[in-house]
PDB file of C-alpha atoms and ligand atoms in Angstrom:
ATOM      1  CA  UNK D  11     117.068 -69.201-230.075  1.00 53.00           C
ATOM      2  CA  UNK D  12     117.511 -72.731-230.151  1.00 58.00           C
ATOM      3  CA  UNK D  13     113.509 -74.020-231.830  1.00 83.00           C
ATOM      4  CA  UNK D  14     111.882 -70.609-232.803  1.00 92.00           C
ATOM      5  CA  UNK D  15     111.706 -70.597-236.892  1.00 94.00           C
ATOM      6  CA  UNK D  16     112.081 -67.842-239.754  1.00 94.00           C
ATOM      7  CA  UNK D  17     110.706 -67.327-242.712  1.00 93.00           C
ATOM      8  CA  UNK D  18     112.160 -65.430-245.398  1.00 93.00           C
ATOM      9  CA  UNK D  19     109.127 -64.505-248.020  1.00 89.00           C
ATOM     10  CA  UNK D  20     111.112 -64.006-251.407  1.00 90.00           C
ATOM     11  CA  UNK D  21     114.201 -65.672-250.803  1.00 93.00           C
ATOM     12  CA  UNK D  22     116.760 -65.427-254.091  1.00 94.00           C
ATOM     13  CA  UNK D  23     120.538 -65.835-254.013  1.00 95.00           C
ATOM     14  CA  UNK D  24     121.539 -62.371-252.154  1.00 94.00           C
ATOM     15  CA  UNK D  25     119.752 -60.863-249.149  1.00 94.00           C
ATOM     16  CA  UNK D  26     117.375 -63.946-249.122  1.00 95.00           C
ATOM     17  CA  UNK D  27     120.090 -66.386-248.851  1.00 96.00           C
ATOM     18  CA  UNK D  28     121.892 -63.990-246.297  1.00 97.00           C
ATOM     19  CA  UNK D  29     119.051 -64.169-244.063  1.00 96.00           C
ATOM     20  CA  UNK D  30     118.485 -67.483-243.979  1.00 97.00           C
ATOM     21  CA  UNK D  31     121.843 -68.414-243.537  1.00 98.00           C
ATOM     22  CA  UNK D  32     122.345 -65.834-240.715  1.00 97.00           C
ATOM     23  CA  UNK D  33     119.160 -66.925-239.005  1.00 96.00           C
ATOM     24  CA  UNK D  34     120.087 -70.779-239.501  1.00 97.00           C
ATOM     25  CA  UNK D  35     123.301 -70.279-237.898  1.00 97.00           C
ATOM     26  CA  UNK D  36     121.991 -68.378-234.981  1.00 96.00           C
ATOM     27  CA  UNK D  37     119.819 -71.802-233.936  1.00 96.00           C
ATOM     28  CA  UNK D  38     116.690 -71.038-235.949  1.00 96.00           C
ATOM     29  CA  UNK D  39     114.984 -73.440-238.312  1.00 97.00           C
ATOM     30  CA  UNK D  40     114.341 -71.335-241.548  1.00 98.00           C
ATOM     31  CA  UNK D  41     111.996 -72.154-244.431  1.00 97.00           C
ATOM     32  CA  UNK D  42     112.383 -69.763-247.788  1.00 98.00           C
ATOM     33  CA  UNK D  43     109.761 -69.346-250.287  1.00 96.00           C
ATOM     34  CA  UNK D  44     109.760 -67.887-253.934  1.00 95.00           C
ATOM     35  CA  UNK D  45     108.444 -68.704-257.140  1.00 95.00           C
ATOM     36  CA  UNK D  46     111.055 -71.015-257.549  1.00 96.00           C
ATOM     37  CA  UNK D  47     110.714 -73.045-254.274  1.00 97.00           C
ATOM     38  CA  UNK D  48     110.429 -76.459-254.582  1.00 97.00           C
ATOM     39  CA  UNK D  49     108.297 -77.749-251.412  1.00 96.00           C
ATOM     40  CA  UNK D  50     111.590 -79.990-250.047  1.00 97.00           C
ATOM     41  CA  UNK D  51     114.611 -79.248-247.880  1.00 97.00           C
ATOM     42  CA  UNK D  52     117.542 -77.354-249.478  1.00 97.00           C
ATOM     43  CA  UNK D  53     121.138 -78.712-249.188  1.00 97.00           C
ATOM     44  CA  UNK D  54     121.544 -75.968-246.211  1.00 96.00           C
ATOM     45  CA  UNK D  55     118.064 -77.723-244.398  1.00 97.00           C
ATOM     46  CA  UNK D  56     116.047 -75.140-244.974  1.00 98.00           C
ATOM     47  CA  UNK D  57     112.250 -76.008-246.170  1.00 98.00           C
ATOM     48  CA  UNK D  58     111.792 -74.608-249.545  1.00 98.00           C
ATOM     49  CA  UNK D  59     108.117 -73.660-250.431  1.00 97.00           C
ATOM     50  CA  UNK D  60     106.515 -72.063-253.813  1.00 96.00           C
ATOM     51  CA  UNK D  61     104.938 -69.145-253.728  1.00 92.00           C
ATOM     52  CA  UNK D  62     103.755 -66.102-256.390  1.00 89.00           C
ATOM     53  CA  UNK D  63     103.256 -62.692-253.849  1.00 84.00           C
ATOM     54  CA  UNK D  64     101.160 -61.345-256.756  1.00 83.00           C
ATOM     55  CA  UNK D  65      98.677 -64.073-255.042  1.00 82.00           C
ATOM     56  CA  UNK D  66      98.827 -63.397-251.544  1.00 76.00           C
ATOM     57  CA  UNK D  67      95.750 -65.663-251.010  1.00 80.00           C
ATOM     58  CA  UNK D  68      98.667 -68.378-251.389  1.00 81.00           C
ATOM     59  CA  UNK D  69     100.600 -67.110-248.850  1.00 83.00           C
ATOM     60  CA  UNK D  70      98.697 -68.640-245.370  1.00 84.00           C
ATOM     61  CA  UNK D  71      99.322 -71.722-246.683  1.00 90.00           C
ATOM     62  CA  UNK D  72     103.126 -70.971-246.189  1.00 91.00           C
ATOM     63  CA  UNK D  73     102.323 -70.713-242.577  1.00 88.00           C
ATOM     64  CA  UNK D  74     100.560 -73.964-242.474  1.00 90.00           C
ATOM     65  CA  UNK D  75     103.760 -75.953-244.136  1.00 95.00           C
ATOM     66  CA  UNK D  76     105.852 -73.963-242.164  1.00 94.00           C
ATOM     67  CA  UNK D  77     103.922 -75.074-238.622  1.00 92.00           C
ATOM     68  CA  UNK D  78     103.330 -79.176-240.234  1.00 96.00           C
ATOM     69  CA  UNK D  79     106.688 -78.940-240.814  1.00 97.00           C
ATOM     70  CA  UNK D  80     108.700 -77.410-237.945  1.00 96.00           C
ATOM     71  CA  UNK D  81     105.499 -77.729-235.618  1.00 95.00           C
ATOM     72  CA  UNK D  82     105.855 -74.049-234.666  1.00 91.00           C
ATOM     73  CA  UNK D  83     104.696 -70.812-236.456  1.00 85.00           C
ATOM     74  CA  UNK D  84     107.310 -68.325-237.624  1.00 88.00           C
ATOM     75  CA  UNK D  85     108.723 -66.015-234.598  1.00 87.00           C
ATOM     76  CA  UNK D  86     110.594 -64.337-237.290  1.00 89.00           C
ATOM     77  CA  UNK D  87     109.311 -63.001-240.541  1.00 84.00           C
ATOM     78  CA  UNK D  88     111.202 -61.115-243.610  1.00 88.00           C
ATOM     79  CA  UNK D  89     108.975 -59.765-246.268  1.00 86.00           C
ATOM     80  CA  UNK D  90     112.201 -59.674-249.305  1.00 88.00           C
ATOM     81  CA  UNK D  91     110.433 -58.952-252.383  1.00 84.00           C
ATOM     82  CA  UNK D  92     109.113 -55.507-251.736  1.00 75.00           C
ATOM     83  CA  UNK D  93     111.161 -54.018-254.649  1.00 74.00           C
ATOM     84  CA  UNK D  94     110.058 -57.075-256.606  1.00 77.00           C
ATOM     85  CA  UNK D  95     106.632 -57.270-255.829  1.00 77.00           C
ATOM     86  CA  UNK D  96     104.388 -54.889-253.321  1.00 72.00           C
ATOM     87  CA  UNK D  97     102.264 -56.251-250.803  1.00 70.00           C
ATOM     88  CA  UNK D  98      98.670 -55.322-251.911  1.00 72.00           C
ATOM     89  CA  UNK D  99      98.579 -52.810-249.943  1.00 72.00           C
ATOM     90  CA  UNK D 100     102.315 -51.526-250.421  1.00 68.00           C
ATOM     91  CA  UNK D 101     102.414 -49.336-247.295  1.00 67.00           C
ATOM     92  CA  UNK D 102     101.895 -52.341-245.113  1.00 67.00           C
ATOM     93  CA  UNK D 103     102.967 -56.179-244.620  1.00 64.00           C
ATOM     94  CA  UNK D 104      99.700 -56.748-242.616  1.00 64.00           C
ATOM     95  CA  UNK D 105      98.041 -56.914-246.295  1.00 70.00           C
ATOM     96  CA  UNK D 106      99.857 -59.725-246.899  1.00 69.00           C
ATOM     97  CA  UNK D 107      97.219 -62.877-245.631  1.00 61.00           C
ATOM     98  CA  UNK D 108      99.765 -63.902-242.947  1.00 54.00           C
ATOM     99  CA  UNK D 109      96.940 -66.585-241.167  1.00 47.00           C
ATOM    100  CA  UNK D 110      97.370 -66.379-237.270  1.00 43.00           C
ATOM    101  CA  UNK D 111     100.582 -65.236-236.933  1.00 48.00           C
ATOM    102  CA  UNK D 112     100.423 -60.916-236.809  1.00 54.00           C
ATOM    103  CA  UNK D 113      97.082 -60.957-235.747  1.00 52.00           C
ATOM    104  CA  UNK D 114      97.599 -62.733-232.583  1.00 48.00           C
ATOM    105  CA  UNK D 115     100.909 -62.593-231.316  1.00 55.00           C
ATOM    106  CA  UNK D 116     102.839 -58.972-230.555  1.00 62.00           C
ATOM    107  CA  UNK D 117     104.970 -58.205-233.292  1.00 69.00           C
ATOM    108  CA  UNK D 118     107.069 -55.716-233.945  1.00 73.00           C
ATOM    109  CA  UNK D 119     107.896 -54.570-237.612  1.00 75.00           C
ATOM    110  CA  UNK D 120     110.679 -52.932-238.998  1.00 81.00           C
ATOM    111  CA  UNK D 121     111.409 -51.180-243.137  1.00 82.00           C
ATOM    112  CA  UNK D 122     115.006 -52.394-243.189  1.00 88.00           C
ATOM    113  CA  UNK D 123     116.961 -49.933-245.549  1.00 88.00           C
ATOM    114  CA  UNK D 124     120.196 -50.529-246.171  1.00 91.00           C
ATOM    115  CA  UNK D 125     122.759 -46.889-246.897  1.00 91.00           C
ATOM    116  CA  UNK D 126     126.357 -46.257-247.336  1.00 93.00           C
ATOM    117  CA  UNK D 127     128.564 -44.888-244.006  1.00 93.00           C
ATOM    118  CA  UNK D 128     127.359 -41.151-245.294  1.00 90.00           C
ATOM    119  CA  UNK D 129     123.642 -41.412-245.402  1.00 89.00           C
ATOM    120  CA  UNK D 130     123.407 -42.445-249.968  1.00 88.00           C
ATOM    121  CA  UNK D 131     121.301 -44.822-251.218  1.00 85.00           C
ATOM    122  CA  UNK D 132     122.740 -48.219-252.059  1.00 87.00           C
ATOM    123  CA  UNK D 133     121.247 -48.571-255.024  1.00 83.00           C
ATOM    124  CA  UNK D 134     120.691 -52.053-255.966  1.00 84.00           C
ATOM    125  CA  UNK D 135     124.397 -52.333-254.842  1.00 92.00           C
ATOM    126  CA  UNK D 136     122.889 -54.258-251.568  1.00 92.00           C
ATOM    127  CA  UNK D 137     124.897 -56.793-248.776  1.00 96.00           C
ATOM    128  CA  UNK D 138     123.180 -59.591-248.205  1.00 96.00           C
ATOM    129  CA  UNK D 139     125.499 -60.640-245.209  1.00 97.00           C
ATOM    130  CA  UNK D 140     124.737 -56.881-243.751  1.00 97.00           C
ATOM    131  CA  UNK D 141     121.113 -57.539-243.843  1.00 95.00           C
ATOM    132  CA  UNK D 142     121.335 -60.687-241.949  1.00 95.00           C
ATOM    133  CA  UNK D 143     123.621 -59.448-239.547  1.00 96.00           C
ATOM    134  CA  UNK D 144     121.188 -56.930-238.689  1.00 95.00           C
ATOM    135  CA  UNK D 145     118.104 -58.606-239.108  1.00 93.00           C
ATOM    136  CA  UNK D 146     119.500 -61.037-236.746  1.00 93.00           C
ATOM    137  CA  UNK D 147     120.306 -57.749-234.126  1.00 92.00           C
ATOM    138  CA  UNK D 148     116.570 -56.824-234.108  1.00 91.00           C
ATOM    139  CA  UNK D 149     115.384 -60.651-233.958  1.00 90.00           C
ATOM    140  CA  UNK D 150     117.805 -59.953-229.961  1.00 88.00           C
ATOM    141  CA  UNK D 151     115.719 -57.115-229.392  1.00 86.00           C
ATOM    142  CA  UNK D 152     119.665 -55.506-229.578  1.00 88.00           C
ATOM    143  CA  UNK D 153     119.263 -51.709-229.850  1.00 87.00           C
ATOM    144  CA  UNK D 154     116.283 -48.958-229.446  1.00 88.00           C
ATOM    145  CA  UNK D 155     115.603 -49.026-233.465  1.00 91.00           C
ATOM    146  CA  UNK D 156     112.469 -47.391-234.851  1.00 88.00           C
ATOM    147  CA  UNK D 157     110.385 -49.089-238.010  1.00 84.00           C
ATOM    148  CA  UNK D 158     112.175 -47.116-240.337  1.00 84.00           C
ATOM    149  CA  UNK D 159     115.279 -48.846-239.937  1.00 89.00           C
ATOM    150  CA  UNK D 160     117.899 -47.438-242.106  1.00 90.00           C
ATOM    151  CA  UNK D 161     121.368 -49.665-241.506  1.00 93.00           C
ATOM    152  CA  UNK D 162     125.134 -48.911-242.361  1.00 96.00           C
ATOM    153  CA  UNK D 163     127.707 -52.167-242.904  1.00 97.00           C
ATOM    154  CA  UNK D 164     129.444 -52.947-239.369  1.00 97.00           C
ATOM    155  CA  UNK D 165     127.270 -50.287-237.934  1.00 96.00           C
ATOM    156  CA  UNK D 166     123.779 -51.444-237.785  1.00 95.00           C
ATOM    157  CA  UNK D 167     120.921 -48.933-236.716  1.00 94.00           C
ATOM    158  CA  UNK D 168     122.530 -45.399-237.593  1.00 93.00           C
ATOM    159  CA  UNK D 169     120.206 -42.479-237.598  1.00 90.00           C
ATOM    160  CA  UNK D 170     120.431 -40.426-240.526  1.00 86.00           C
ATOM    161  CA  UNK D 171     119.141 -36.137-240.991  1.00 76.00           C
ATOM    162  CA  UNK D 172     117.152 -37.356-244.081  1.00 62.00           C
ATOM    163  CA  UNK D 173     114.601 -40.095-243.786  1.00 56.00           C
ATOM    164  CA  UNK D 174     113.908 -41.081-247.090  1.00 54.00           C
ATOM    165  CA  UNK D 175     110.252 -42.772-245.623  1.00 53.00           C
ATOM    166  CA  UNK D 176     108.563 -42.612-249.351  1.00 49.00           C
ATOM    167  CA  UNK D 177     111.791 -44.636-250.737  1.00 53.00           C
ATOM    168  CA  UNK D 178     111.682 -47.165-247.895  1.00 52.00           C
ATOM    169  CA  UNK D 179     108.363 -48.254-248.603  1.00 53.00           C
ATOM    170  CA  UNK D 180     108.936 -49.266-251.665  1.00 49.00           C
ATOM    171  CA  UNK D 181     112.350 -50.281-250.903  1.00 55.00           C
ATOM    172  CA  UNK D 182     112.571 -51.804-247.834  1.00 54.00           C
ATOM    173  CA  UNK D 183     112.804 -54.933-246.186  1.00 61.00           C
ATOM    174  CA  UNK D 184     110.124 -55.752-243.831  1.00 61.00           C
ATOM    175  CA  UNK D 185     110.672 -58.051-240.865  1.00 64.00           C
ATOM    176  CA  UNK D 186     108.252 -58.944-237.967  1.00 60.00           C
ATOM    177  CA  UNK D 187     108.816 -60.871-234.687  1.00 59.00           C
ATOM    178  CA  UNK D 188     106.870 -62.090-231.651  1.00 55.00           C
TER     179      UNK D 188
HETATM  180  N1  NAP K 215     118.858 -50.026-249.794  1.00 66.65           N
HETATM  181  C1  NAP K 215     118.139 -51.101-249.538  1.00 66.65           C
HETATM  182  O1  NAP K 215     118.050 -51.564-248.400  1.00 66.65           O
HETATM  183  C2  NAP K 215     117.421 -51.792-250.665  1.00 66.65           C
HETATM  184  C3  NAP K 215     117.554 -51.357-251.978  1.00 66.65           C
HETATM  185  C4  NAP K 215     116.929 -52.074-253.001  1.00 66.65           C
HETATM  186  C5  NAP K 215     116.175 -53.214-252.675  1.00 66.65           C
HETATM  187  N2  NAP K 215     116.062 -53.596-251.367  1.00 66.65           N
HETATM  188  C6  NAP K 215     115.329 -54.789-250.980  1.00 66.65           C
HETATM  189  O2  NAP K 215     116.048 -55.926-251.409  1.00 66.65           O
HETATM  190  C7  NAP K 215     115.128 -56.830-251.999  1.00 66.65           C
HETATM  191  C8  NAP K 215     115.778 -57.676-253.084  1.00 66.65           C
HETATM  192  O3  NAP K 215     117.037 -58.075-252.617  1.00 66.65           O
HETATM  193  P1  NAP K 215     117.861 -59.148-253.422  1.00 66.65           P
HETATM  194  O4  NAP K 215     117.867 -58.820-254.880  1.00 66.65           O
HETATM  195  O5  NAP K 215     119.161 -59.338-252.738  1.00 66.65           O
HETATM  196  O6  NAP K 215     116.909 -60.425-253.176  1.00 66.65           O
HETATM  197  P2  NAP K 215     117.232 -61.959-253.331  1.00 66.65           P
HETATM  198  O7  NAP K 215     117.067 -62.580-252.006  1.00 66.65           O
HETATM  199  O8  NAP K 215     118.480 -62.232-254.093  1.00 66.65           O
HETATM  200  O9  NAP K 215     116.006 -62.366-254.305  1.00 66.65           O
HETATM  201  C9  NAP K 215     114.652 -62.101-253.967  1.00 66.65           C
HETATM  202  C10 NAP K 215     113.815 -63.213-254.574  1.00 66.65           C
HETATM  203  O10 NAP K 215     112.439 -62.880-254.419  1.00 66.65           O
HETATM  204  C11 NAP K 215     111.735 -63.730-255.285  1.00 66.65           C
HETATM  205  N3  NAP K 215     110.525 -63.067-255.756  1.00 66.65           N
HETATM  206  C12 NAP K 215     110.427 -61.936-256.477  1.00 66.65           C
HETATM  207  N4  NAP K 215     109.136 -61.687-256.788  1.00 66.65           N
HETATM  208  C13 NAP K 215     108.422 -62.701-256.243  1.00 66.65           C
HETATM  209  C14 NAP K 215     107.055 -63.041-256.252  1.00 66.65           C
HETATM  210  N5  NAP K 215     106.138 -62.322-256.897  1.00 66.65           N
HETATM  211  N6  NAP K 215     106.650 -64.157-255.598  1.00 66.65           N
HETATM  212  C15 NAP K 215     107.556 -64.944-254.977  1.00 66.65           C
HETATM  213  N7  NAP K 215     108.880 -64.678-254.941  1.00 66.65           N
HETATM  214  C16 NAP K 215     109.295 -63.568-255.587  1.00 66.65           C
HETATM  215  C17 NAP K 215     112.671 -64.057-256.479  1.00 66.65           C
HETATM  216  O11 NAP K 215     112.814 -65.483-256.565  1.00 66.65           O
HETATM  217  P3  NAP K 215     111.954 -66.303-257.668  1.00 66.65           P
HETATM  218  O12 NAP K 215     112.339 -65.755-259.004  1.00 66.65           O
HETATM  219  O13 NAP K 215     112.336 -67.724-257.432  1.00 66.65           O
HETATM  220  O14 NAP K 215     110.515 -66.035-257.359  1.00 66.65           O
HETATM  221  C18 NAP K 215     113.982 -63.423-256.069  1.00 66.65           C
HETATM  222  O15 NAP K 215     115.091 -64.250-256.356  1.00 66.65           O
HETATM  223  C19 NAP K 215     114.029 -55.964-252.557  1.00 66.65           C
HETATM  224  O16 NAP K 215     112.802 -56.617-252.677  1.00 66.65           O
HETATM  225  C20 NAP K 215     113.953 -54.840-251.536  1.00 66.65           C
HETATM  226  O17 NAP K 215     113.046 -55.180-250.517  1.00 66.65           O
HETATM  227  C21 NAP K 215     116.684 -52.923-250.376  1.00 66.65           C
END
């Protein structure tokens, strides 16, 4: 994966930092943005960009620093503040102004839902090093998982009788690839 970039939209100190770190360590150049970003590299190299998702006009110009920067768009994208702050449209990522990058490339998008081993809600009770493990499983294309992703510590993809769709939307992680 040696070259190909993420970007984790809404990157704080737990699933964000996960992510990144997961994705970093796997070969990938990462750049994190949040209202808190401060448009240099972090200690860990990752590019650190400021950005308010209540203004998603603001957010192609995350792809543009991201491309100046690494000179390649995003292969990987992680939409983390869902619970924080909905997309416009909060049934889809694609409202999100995204530039180039969905629109023209095949992509394939995933609600990431973390649940305990029997099927329960996590509650806010969330592992960040879980979500990067498995975010980094469907960045290999490991596994025949559907969009509605719902993931189990150490397990990854585990199909559950109950798919709690209406609670992932506003839970969930989204992540898209090329
Ligand atoms: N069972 C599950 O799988 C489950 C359950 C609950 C939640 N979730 C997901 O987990 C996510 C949160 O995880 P976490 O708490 O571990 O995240 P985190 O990576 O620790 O933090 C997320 C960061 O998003 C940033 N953010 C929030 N609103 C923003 C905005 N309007 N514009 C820009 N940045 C914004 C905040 O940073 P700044 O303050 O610097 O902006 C915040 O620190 C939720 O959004 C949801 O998608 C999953």
């Amino acid at each position: 994966m040696s070259g190909n970039v993420a970007l984790v939209l809404g990157a704080g100190p737990r699933v964000g930092a996960s992510v990144a770190q997961k994705f970093s360590s796997n070969g990938y150049k990462v750049a994190i943005a949040s209202r808190s970003g401060t448009g240099s590299k972090t200690t860990e190299g990752f590019l650190s960009l400021r950005a308010d998702f209540t203004k998603p006009d603001s957010v192609p110009a995350l792809f543009d620093a991201v491309k100046n920067e690494f000179k390649k768009a995003p292969s990987v994208f992680v939409y983390n503040a869902a619970a924080l702050t909905n997309p416009p449209d909060k049934d889809s990522i694609f409202s999100i102004p995204s530039g180039s990058v969905v629109s023209q490339c095949q992509h394939y998008y995933f609600h990431a839902y973390e649940r305990q081993g029997d099927g329960k809600s996590k509650g806010l009770a969330l592992d960040g090093a879980a979500h990067g493990e498995f975010f980094a499983q469907l960045a290999n294309h490991e596994g025949n998982v559907p969009w509605h992703a719902t993931f189990v510590k150490d397990k990854g993809y585990v199909q559950f009788k109950q798919q709690d769709r209406a609670g992932m939307k506003t839970w969930g992680i989204f992540i898209v690839r090329s």
